[in-house]
Coordinates of N, CA and C in Angstrom, one line a residue:
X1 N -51.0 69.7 -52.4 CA -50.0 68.7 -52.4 C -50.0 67.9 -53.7
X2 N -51.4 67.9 -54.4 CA -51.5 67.2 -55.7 C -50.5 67.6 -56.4
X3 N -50.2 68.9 -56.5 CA -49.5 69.6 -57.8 C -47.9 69.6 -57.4
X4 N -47.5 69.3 -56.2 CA -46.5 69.3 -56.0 C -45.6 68.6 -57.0
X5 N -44.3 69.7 -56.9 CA -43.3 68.6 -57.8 C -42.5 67.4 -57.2
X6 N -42.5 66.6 -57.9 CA -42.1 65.0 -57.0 C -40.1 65.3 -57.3
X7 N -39.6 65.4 -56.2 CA -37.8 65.7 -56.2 C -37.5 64.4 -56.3
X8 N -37.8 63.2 -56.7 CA -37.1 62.0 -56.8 C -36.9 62.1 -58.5
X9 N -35.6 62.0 -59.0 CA -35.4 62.0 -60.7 C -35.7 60.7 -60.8
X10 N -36.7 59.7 -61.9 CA -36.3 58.9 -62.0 C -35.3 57.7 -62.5
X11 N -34.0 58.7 -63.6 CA -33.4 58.2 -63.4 C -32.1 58.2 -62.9
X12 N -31.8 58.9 -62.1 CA -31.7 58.5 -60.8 C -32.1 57.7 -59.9
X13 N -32.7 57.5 -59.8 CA -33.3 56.0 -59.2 C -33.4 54.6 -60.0
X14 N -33.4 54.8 -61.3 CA -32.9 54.0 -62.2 C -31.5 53.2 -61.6
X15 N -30.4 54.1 -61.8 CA -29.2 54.0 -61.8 C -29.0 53.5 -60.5
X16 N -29.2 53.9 -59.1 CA -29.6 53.7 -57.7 C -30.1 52.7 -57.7
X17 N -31.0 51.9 -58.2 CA -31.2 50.2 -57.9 C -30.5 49.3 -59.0
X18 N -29.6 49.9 -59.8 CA -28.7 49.4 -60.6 C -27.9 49.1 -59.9
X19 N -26.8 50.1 -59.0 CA -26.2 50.2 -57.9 C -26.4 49.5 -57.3
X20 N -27.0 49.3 -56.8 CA -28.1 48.3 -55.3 C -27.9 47.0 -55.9
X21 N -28.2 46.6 -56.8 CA -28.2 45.3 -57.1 C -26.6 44.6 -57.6
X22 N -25.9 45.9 -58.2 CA -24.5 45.2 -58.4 C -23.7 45.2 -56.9
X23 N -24.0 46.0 -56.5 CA -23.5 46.0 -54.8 C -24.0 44.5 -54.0
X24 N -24.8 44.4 -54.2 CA -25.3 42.8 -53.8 C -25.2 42.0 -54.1
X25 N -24.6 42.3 -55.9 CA -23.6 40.7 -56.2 C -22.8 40.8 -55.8
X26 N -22.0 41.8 -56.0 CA -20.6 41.3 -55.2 C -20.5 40.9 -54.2
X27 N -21.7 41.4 -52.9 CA -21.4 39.9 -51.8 C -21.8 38.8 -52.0
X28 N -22.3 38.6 -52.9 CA -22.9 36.9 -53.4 C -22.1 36.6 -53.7
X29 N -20.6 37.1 -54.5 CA -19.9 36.1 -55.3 C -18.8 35.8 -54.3
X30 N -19.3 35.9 -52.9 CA -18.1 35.8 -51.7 C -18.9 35.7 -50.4
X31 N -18.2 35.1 -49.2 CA -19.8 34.6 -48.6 C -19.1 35.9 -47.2
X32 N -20.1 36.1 -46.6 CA -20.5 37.0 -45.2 C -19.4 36.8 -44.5
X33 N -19.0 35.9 -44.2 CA -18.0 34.8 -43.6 C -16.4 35.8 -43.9
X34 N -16.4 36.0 -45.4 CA -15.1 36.1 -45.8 C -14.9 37.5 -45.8
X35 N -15.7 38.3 -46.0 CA -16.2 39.8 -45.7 C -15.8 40.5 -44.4
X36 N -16.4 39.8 -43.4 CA -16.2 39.9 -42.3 C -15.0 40.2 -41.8
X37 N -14.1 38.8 -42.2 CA -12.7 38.5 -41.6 C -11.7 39.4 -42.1
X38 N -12.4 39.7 -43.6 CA -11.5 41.1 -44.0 C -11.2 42.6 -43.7
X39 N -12.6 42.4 -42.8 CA -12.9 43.7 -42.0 C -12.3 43.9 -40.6
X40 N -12.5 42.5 -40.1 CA -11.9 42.3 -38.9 C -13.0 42.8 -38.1
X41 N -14.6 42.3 -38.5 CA -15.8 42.7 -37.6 C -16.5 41.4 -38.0
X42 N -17.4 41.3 -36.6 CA -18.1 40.0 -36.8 C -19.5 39.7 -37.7
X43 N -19.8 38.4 -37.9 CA -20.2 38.3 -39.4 C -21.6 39.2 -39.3
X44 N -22.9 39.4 -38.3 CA -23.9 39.8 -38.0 C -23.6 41.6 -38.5
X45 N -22.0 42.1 -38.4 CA -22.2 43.3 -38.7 C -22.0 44.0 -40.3
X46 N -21.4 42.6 -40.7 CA -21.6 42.8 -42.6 C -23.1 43.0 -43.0
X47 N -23.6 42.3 -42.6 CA -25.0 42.1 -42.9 C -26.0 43.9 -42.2
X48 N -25.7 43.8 -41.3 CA -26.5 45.0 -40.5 C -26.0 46.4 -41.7
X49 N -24.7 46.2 -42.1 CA -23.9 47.2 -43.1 C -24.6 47.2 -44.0
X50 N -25.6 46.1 -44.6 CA -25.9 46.1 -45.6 C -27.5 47.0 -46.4
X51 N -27.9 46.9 -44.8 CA -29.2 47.7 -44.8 C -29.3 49.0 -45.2
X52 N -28.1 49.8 -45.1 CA -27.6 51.3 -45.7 C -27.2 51.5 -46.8
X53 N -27.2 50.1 -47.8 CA -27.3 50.3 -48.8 C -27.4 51.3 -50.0
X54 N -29.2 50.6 -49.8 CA -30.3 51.6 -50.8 C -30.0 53.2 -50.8
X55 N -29.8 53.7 -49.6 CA -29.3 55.1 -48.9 C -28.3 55.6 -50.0
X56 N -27.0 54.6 -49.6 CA -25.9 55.2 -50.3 C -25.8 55.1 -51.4
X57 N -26.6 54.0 -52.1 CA -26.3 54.1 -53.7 C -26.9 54.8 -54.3
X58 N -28.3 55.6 -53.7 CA -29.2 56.4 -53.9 C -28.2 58.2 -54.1
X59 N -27.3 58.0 -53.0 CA -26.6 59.0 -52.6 C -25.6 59.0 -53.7
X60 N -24.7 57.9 -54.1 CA -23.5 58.1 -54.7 C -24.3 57.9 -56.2
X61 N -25.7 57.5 -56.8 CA -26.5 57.8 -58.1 C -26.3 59.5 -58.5
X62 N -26.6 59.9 -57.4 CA -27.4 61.2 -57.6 C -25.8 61.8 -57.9
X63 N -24.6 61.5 -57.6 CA -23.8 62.3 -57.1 C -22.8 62.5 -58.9
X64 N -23.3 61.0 -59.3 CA -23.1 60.8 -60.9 C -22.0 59.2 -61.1
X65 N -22.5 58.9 -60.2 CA -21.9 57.1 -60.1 C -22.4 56.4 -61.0
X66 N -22.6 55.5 -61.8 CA -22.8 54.9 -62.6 C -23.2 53.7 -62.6
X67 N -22.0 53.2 -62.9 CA -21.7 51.6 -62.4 C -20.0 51.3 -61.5
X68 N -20.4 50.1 -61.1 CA -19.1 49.5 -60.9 C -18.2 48.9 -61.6
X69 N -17.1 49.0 -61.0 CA -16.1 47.7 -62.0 C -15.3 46.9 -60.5
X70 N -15.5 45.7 -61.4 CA -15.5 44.8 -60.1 C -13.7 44.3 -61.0
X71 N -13.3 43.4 -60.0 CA -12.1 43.0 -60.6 C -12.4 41.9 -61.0
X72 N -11.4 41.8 -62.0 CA -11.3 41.1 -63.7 C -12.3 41.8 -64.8
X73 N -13.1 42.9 -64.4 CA -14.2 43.2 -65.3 C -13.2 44.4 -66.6
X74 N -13.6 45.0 -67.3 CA -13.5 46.3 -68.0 C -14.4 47.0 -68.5
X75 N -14.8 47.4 -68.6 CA -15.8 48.7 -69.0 C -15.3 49.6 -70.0
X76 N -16.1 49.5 -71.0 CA -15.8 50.6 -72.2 C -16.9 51.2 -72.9
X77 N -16.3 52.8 -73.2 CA -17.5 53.4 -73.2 C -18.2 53.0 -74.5
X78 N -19.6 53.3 -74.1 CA -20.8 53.3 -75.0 C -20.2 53.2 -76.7
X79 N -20.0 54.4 -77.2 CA -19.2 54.4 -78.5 C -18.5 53.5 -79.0
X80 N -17.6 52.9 -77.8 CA -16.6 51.9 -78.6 C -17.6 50.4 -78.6
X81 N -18.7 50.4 -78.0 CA -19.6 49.5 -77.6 C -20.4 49.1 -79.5
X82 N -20.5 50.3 -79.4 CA -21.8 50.7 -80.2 C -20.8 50.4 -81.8
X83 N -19.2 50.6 -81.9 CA -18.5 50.4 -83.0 C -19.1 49.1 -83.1
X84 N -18.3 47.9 -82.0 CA -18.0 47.0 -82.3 C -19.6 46.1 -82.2
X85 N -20.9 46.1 -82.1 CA -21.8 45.9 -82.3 C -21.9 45.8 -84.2
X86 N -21.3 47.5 -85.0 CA -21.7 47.6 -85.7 C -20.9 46.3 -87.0
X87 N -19.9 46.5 -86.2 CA -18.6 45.7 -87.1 C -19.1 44.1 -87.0
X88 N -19.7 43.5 -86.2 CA -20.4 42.4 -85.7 C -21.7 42.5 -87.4
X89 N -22.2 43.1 -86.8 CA -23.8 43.1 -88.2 C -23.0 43.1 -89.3
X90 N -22.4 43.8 -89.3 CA -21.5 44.5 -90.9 C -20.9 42.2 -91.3
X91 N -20.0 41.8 -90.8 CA -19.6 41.0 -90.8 C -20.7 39.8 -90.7
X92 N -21.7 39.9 -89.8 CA -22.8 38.6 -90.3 C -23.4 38.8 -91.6
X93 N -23.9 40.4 -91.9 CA -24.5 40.5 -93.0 C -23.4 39.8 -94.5
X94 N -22.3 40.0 -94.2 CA -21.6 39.2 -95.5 C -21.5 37.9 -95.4
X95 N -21.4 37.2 -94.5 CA -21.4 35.9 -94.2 C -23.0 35.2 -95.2
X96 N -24.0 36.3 -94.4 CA -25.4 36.0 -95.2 C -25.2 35.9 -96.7
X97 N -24.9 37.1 -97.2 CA -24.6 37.1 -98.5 C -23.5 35.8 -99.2
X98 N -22.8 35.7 -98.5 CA -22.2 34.8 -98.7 C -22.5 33.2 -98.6
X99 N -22.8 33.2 -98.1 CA -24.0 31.5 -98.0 C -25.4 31.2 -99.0
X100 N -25.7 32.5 -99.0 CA -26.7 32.4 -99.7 C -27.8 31.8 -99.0
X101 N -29.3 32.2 -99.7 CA -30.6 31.7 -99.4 C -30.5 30.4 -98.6
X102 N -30.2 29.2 -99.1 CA -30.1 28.1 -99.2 C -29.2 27.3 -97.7
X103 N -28.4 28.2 -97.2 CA -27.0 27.8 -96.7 C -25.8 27.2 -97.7
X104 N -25.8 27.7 -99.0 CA -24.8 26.8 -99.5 C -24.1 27.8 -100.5
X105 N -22.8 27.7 -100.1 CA -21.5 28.8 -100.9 C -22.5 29.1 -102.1
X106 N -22.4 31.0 -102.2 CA -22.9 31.2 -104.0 C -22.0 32.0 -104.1
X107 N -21.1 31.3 -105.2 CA -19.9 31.7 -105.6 C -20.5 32.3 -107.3

């Protein structure tokens, strides 16, 4: 059993309590209450829904899910992430240069 291979990827399960945890904000940003009435099931069974969670996000990780996008959010990929980071340094670095040691214009 020592040598066995362990089938849990971990990231995969990474991503899976990423899941889990944005899935649980989103009912925090809205109460049990409001959930419910939208379901048209009583409030005890939002909650009971909630315990299958870990299951499903585990399930829709593996499956190649990611993240969420919640509304008002946007999501953009990595690369265009990673430009506008660079254009960010690029632009404080001349500011630097531009102030000089001191903080004061070296013109």
């Amino acid at each position: 059993m020592e040598h066995a291979k362990e089938r849990k990827n971990s990231n995969i399960a990474f991503i899976g309590r990423h899941l889990l945890a944005a899935a649980h904000h989103a009912l925090t940003n809205t109460t049990q209450t409001v959930v419910a009435r939208l379901l048209e099931v009583a409030d005890s069974t939002v909650l009971r829904r909630t315990e299958k969670f870990p299951e499903l996000m585990q399930t829709l990780a593996a499956s190649g899910v990611e993240d969420f996008v919640m509304r008002g959010e946007k999501k953009i990929p990595l690369e265009h992430y990673r430009h506008l980071i660079w254009i960010q340094l690029e632009y404080s670095r001349l500011q630097l240069e531009m102030t000089g040691k001191d903080g004061e214009f070296a013109a």
